[in-house]
Amino acid sequence: MKTMLAAPTASSNGRPIGPHKSWKKVNEERKALKRQRKQDKLLKELQQAKEAESQAGKAANEVQAKDKPNPSTLSIAVPGSILENAQSNELRAYVAGQIARAACIFRVNEVIVFDDVGIATARETKRSYEADGEGSSTGTVRSSSLQLARILQYLECPQYLRKYFFPLHKDLKYSGLLNPLDTPHHLRQQSKFRYREGVICDKKAKEGHSYANVGLLNDVLVDKAIEPGVRVTVKMEPQSESCRKQRGTLVSPDEPRRETGVYWGYQVRIAHSMSEIFTKSPYATGYDVTVGTSDRGTNVHEVPNRSYNFNHMLIVFGGLQGLESALANDEKLTVDDPELLFDHYVNVLPRQGSRTIRTEEALLIALAALQEKLQPQVADVEIDLTDLLPKSEDSGIAVRRDVLVSKKQKKRKQVEDTPDETVVDEPSFSKPLPKVARLTANPFADSSEELAKNTPAQDDFEVVSSTTVSGTSHSCADDDLSRFD
Ligand SMILES: C[S@@+](CC[C@H](N)C(=O)[O-])C[C@H]1O[C@@H](n2cnc3c(N)ncnc32)[C@H](O)[C@@H]1O
């Protein structure tokens, strides 16, 4: 059978171009083209359906998130004056570090630093930039309270964000030497977790979006246009194969804990007096169970287990003179017995072997002793996250120490092997080990050489304000300490 030849394709001037094609071939090509178009259409429809599904999922999640109550919270109050008893600046910082460590170990959600002294000399205070809301405050804050609050905030902030929120400040001079908190929200670059803390970058993004630095190699495109410098919590979207850009959604800082049960750090607030601990609570309903601690309190062993049924629990610690003196120094509180101020007044170590337990020690003892007395109304969800979050043996610290040991051992071995020769480090050893350097060096030193030359203790620098964006970023109205400088 003869094959029919299709009409030759013509150029614009009517002349035929290219070889003649058979009708069969033309038909096949047309069919292939049609098939291709059909496939493209199907793919497009599939993609649209997927997008609609993800949008619906997002909306459903939002509704669910709104309905789901936040887990019950635990707050502690400590007087800033405890730093005044420390013998040196290094020890002041260390005491602050102990408070931060205890708060994280026991999953405390709020740390209140309060003034238990009241009257202070000008040297003992810092002037506030903001007038008090009630107009009754002197507009000052005790320096020790401010330093304690500042160090607590610094340690709580993930390392990769500190340079944005904590410029050089004498209060933070020794903070780089303090033990890290190693909390789950201090994620390493290689850690894969659904949520990350970040800061909005000063980088142009498409309409209605912005970029956030969440401690990864590349910035993440987030779904809201927000001014640079704001601290945010980002829910990471699963990375799609078609798009290399990592995307994320801004969420409330409560969401990681509410959705995963993971401890997501603490908030810090300053109370100018003991009464402000109670009156300035960030929780709409205030604290529903309050505990005062003292060696004059009720024996903790007499408190039945799970008897403290709470939604917002508060445990208050005194300073050198205890809560009695803190109460006496408060002009607004009229009761003179602290036992009357709290729902419970407990002695957490009835047979103590030292005449006095220091506040930073009492914190650990009390939080451990009270653990089994607590009955949160909304418990944390329990999800097995062992694959997602590194345990301490995976943390950089162990690696760093190993590196240091092996380096020392290797060097010693080299000396033994070559007694008469000068020891020359292997090239790999002469390379800087960034993790080792970060552990010991001033945390600000690596940001610029210029900064490292400064003597932070002598200069008073301002702390960069991290403004609040409702619902999505951290509430900083109360905890932004820059106004006190
Ligand atoms: C140096 S002590 C103050 C001494 C004082 N005798 C007292 O306990 O009230 C500082 C703080 O540690 C806590 N503390 C010390 N010993 C305690 C105990 N046995 N039980 C509960 N809290 C204690 C209290 O919060 C106290 O205000």
PDB file of N, CA and C in Angstrom, residues 258-311:
ATOM      1  N   ARG A 258       2.443  23.700  72.275  1.00  0.00           N
ATOM      2  CA  ARG A 258       1.069  23.198  72.252  1.00  0.00           C
ATOM      3  C   ARG A 258       0.925  21.999  71.297  1.00  0.00           C
ATOM      4  N   GLU A 259       1.576  22.091  70.128  1.00  0.00           N
ATOM      5  CA  GLU A 259       1.391  21.058  69.118  1.00  0.00           C
ATOM      6  C   GLU A 259       2.292  19.839  69.309  1.00  0.00           C
ATOM      7  N   THR A 260       3.488  20.058  69.874  1.00  0.00           N
ATOM      8  CA  THR A 260       4.440  18.937  69.948  1.00  0.00           C
ATOM      9  C   THR A 260       4.779  18.523  71.378  1.00  0.00           C
ATOM     10  N   GLY A 261       4.445  19.379  72.348  1.00  0.00           N
ATOM     11  CA  GLY A 261       4.776  19.057  73.738  1.00  0.00           C
ATOM     12  C   GLY A 261       6.225  19.377  74.081  1.00  0.00           C
ATOM     13  N   VAL A 262       6.954  19.931  73.113  1.00  0.00           N
ATOM     14  CA  VAL A 262       8.368  20.232  73.340  1.00  0.00           C
ATOM     15  C   VAL A 262       8.509  21.502  74.179  1.00  0.00           C
ATOM     16  N   TYR A 263       9.460  21.514  75.090  1.00  0.00           N
ATOM     17  CA  TYR A 263       9.706  22.713  75.908  1.00  0.00           C
ATOM     18  C   TYR A 263      10.314  23.800  75.021  1.00  0.00           C
ATOM     19  N   TRP A 264       9.720  24.968  74.988  1.00  0.00           N
ATOM     20  CA  TRP A 264      10.124  26.012  74.040  1.00  0.00           C
ATOM     21  C   TRP A 264      10.639  27.258  74.763  1.00  0.00           C
ATOM     22  N   GLY A 265      11.296  27.071  75.894  1.00  0.00           N
ATOM     23  CA  GLY A 265      11.914  28.206  76.583  1.00  0.00           C
ATOM     24  C   GLY A 265      10.966  28.961  77.496  1.00  0.00           C
ATOM     25  N   TYR A 266      11.493  30.039  78.091  1.00  0.00           N
ATOM     26  CA  TYR A 266      10.703  30.822  79.044  1.00  0.00           C
ATOM     27  C   TYR A 266      10.627  32.284  78.618  1.00  0.00           C
ATOM     28  N   GLN A 267       9.623  32.958  79.147  1.00  0.00           N
ATOM     29  CA  GLN A 267       9.485  34.408  78.985  1.00  0.00           C
ATOM     30  C   GLN A 267      10.081  35.048  80.239  1.00  0.00           C
ATOM     31  N   VAL A 268      10.598  36.257  80.122  1.00  0.00           N
ATOM     32  CA  VAL A 268      11.150  36.960  81.290  1.00  0.00           C
ATOM     33  C   VAL A 268      10.363  38.248  81.494  1.00  0.00           C
ATOM     34  N   ARG A 269      10.069  38.531  82.756  1.00  0.00           N
ATOM     35  CA  ARG A 269       9.385  39.801  83.050  1.00  0.00           C
ATOM     36  C   ARG A 269       9.953  40.367  84.348  1.00  0.00           C
ATOM     37  N   ILE A 270      10.009  41.704  84.408  1.00  0.00           N
ATOM     38  CA  ILE A 270      10.498  42.374  85.627  1.00  0.00           C
ATOM     39  C   ILE A 270       9.305  42.875  86.422  1.00  0.00           C
ATOM     40  N   ALA A 271       9.306  42.619  87.725  1.00  0.00           N
ATOM     41  CA  ALA A 271       8.268  43.175  88.612  1.00  0.00           C
ATOM     42  C   ALA A 271       8.982  44.151  89.546  1.00  0.00           C
ATOM     43  N   HIS A 272       8.472  45.383  89.614  1.00  0.00           N
ATOM     44  CA  HIS A 272       9.136  46.402  90.432  1.00  0.00           C
ATOM     45  C   HIS A 272       8.932  46.195  91.925  1.00  0.00           C
ATOM     46  N   SER A 273       7.992  45.327  92.270  1.00  0.00           N
ATOM     47  CA  SER A 273       7.732  45.037  93.689  1.00  0.00           C
ATOM     48  C   SER A 273       7.118  43.648  93.763  1.00  0.00           C
ATOM     49  N   MET A 274       6.951  43.170  94.978  1.00  0.00           N
ATOM     50  CA  MET A 274       6.362  41.841  95.158  1.00  0.00           C
ATOM     51  C   MET A 274       4.911  41.822  94.626  1.00  0.00           C
ATOM     52  N   SER A 275       4.177  42.934  94.865  1.00  0.00           N
ATOM     53  CA  SER A 275       2.774  42.948  94.418  1.00  0.00           C
ATOM     54  C   SER A 275       2.652  42.841  92.899  1.00  0.00           C
ATOM     55  N   GLU A 276       3.624  43.403  92.188  1.00  0.00           N
ATOM     56  CA  GLU A 276       3.566  43.351  90.711  1.00  0.00           C
ATOM     57  C   GLU A 276       3.701  41.930  90.164  1.00  0.00           C
ATOM     58  N   ILE A 277       4.227  41.041  90.977  1.00  0.00           N
ATOM     59  CA  ILE A 277       4.317  39.634  90.534  1.00  0.00           C
ATOM     60  C   ILE A 277       2.908  39.161  90.196  1.00  0.00           C
ATOM     61  N   PHE A 278       1.974  39.552  91.060  1.00  0.00           N
ATOM     62  CA  PHE A 278       0.594  39.076  90.919  1.00  0.00           C
ATOM     63  C   PHE A 278      -0.221  39.965  89.974  1.00  0.00           C
ATOM     64  N   THR A 279      -0.032  41.281  90.095  1.00  0.00           N
ATOM     65  CA  THR A 279      -0.910  42.194  89.342  1.00  0.00           C
ATOM     66  C   THR A 279      -0.553  42.304  87.860  1.00  0.00           C
ATOM     67  N   LYS A 280       0.686  42.015  87.501  1.00  0.00           N
ATOM     68  CA  LYS A 280       1.072  42.178  86.085  1.00  0.00           C
ATOM     69  C   LYS A 280       1.201  40.832  85.369  1.00  0.00           C
ATOM     70  N   SER A 281       0.449  39.856  85.800  1.00  0.00           N
ATOM     71  CA  SER A 281       0.538  38.531  85.171  1.00  0.00           C
ATOM     72  C   SER A 281       0.163  38.608  83.689  1.00  0.00           C
ATOM     73  N   PRO A 282       0.895  37.899  82.820  1.00  0.00           N
ATOM     74  CA  PRO A 282       0.545  37.926  81.392  1.00  0.00           C
ATOM     75  C   PRO A 282      -0.685  37.067  81.078  1.00  0.00           C
ATOM     76  N   TYR A 283      -1.125  36.284  82.054  1.00  0.00           N
ATOM     77  CA  TYR A 283      -2.281  35.408  81.826  1.00  0.00           C
ATOM     78  C   TYR A 283      -3.554  36.150  82.250  1.00  0.00           C
ATOM     79  N   ALA A 284      -4.539  36.130  81.363  1.00  0.00           N
ATOM     80  CA  ALA A 284      -5.760  36.919  81.580  1.00  0.00           C
ATOM     81  C   ALA A 284      -6.404  36.634  82.934  1.00  0.00           C
ATOM     82  N   THR A 285      -6.344  35.364  83.350  1.00  0.00           N
ATOM     83  CA  THR A 285      -7.009  35.007  84.607  1.00  0.00           C
ATOM     84  C   THR A 285      -6.050  35.042  85.804  1.00  0.00           C
ATOM     85  N   GLY A 286      -4.819  35.466  85.565  1.00  0.00           N
ATOM     86  CA  GLY A 286      -3.835  35.505  86.647  1.00  0.00           C
ATOM     87  C   GLY A 286      -3.339  34.107  87.017  1.00  0.00           C
ATOM     88  N   TYR A 287      -2.687  34.016  88.182  1.00  0.00           N
ATOM     89  CA  TYR A 287      -2.182  32.714  88.649  1.00  0.00           C
ATOM     90  C   TYR A 287      -3.242  32.082  89.537  1.00  0.00           C
ATOM     91  N   ASP A 288      -3.566  30.805  89.267  1.00  0.00           N
ATOM     92  CA  ASP A 288      -4.622  30.184  90.072  1.00  0.00           C
ATOM     93  C   ASP A 288      -4.103  29.398  91.266  1.00  0.00           C
ATOM     94  N   VAL A 289      -2.827  29.009  91.255  1.00  0.00           N
ATOM     95  CA  VAL A 289      -2.238  28.371  92.439  1.00  0.00           C
ATOM     96  C   VAL A 289      -0.903  29.057  92.716  1.00  0.00           C
ATOM     97  N   THR A 290      -0.764  29.618  93.932  1.00  0.00           N
ATOM     98  CA  THR A 290       0.489  30.314  94.262  1.00  0.00           C
ATOM     99  C   THR A 290       1.158  29.633  95.461  1.00  0.00           C
ATOM    100  N   VAL A 291       2.480  29.512  95.354  1.00  0.00           N
ATOM    101  CA  VAL A 291       3.242  28.846  96.417  1.00  0.00           C
ATOM    102  C   VAL A 291       4.374  29.770  96.859  1.00  0.00           C
ATOM    103  N   GLY A 292       4.462  30.014  98.151  1.00  0.00           N
ATOM    104  CA  GLY A 292       5.587  30.759  98.704  1.00  0.00           C
ATOM    105  C   GLY A 292       6.554  29.749  99.299  1.00  0.00           C
ATOM    106  N   THR A 293       7.863  30.021  99.238  1.00  0.00           N
ATOM    107  CA  THR A 293       8.838  29.059  99.761  1.00  0.00           C
ATOM    108  C   THR A 293       9.610  29.659 100.931  1.00  0.00           C
ATOM    109  N   SER A 294       9.757  28.870 101.985  1.00  0.00           N
ATOM    110  CA  SER A 294      10.490  29.336 103.157  1.00  0.00           C
ATOM    111  C   SER A 294      10.777  28.157 104.079  1.00  0.00           C
ATOM    112  N   ASP A 295      11.860  28.294 104.863  1.00  0.00           N
ATOM    113  CA  ASP A 295      12.133  27.220 105.829  1.00  0.00           C
ATOM    114  C   ASP A 295      11.137  27.272 106.984  1.00  0.00           C
ATOM    115  N   ARG A 296      10.290  28.310 106.978  1.00  0.00           N
ATOM    116  CA  ARG A 296       9.249  28.398 108.004  1.00  0.00           C
ATOM    117  C   ARG A 296       7.907  27.868 107.494  1.00  0.00           C
ATOM    118  N   GLY A 297       7.908  27.331 106.282  1.00  0.00           N
ATOM    119  CA  GLY A 297       6.658  26.844 105.690  1.00  0.00           C
ATOM    120  C   GLY A 297       6.271  25.446 106.146  1.00  0.00           C
ATOM    121  N   THR A 298       5.198  24.919 105.555  1.00  0.00           N
ATOM    122  CA  THR A 298       4.716  23.566 105.878  1.00  0.00           C
ATOM    123  C   THR A 298       5.669  22.533 105.276  1.00  0.00           C
ATOM    124  N   ASN A 299       5.866  21.463 105.980  1.00  0.00           N
ATOM    125  CA  ASN A 299       6.727  20.388 105.496  1.00  0.00           C
ATOM    126  C   ASN A 299       6.196  19.871 104.147  1.00  0.00           C
ATOM    127  N   VAL A 300       7.046  19.919 103.131  1.00  0.00           N
ATOM    128  CA  VAL A 300       6.626  19.526 101.783  1.00  0.00           C
ATOM    129  C   VAL A 300       6.152  18.061 101.734  1.00  0.00           C
ATOM    130  N   HIS A 301       6.684  17.241 102.619  1.00  0.00           N
ATOM    131  CA  HIS A 301       6.304  15.819 102.616  1.00  0.00           C
ATOM    132  C   HIS A 301       4.867  15.610 103.089  1.00  0.00           C
ATOM    133  N   GLU A 302       4.308  16.645 103.712  1.00  0.00           N
ATOM    134  CA  GLU A 302       2.915  16.538 104.173  1.00  0.00           C
ATOM    135  C   GLU A 302       1.922  16.964 103.088  1.00  0.00           C
ATOM    136  N   VAL A 303       2.436  17.470 101.992  1.00  0.00           N
ATOM    137  CA  VAL A 303       1.559  17.899 100.887  1.00  0.00           C
ATOM    138  C   VAL A 303       1.226  16.670 100.033  1.00  0.00           C
ATOM    139  N   PRO A 304      -0.081  16.336  99.884  1.00  0.00           N
ATOM    140  CA  PRO A 304      -0.421  15.143  99.093  1.00  0.00           C
ATOM    141  C   PRO A 304      -0.006  15.297  97.630  1.00  0.00           C
ATOM    142  N   ASN A 305       0.373  14.185  97.034  1.00  0.00           N
ATOM    143  CA  ASN A 305       0.758  14.206  95.621  1.00  0.00           C
ATOM    144  C   ASN A 305      -0.411  14.654  94.752  1.00  0.00           C
ATOM    145  N   ARG A 306      -0.082  15.344  93.673  1.00  0.00           N
ATOM    146  CA  ARG A 306      -1.063  15.835  92.678  1.00  0.00           C
ATOM    147  C   ARG A 306      -2.155  16.718  93.301  1.00  0.00           C
ATOM    148  N   SER A 307      -1.835  17.342  94.415  1.00  0.00           N
ATOM    149  CA  SER A 307      -2.864  18.177  95.054  1.00  0.00           C
ATOM    150  C   SER A 307      -2.879  19.609  94.522  1.00  0.00           C
ATOM    151  N   TYR A 308      -1.820  20.029  93.822  1.00  0.00           N
ATOM    152  CA  TYR A 308      -1.813  21.380  93.261  1.00  0.00           C
ATOM    153  C   TYR A 308      -2.387  21.329  91.842  1.00  0.00           C
ATOM    154  N   ASN A 309      -3.730  21.423  91.749  1.00  0.00           N
ATOM    155  CA  ASN A 309      -4.409  21.378  90.463  1.00  0.00           C
ATOM    156  C   ASN A 309      -4.419  22.791  89.881  1.00  0.00           C
ATOM    157  N   PHE A 310      -3.666  23.003  88.821  1.00  0.00           N
ATOM    158  CA  PHE A 310      -3.462  24.388  88.362  1.00  0.00           C
ATOM    159  C   PHE A 310      -3.567  24.536  86.851  1.00  0.00           C
ATOM    160  N   ASN A 311      -3.814  25.785  86.467  1.00  0.00           N
ATOM    161  CA  ASN A 311      -3.672  26.134  85.063  1.00  0.00           C
ATOM    162  C   ASN A 311      -2.473  27.075  84.890  1.00  0.00           C
TER     163      ASN A 311
END
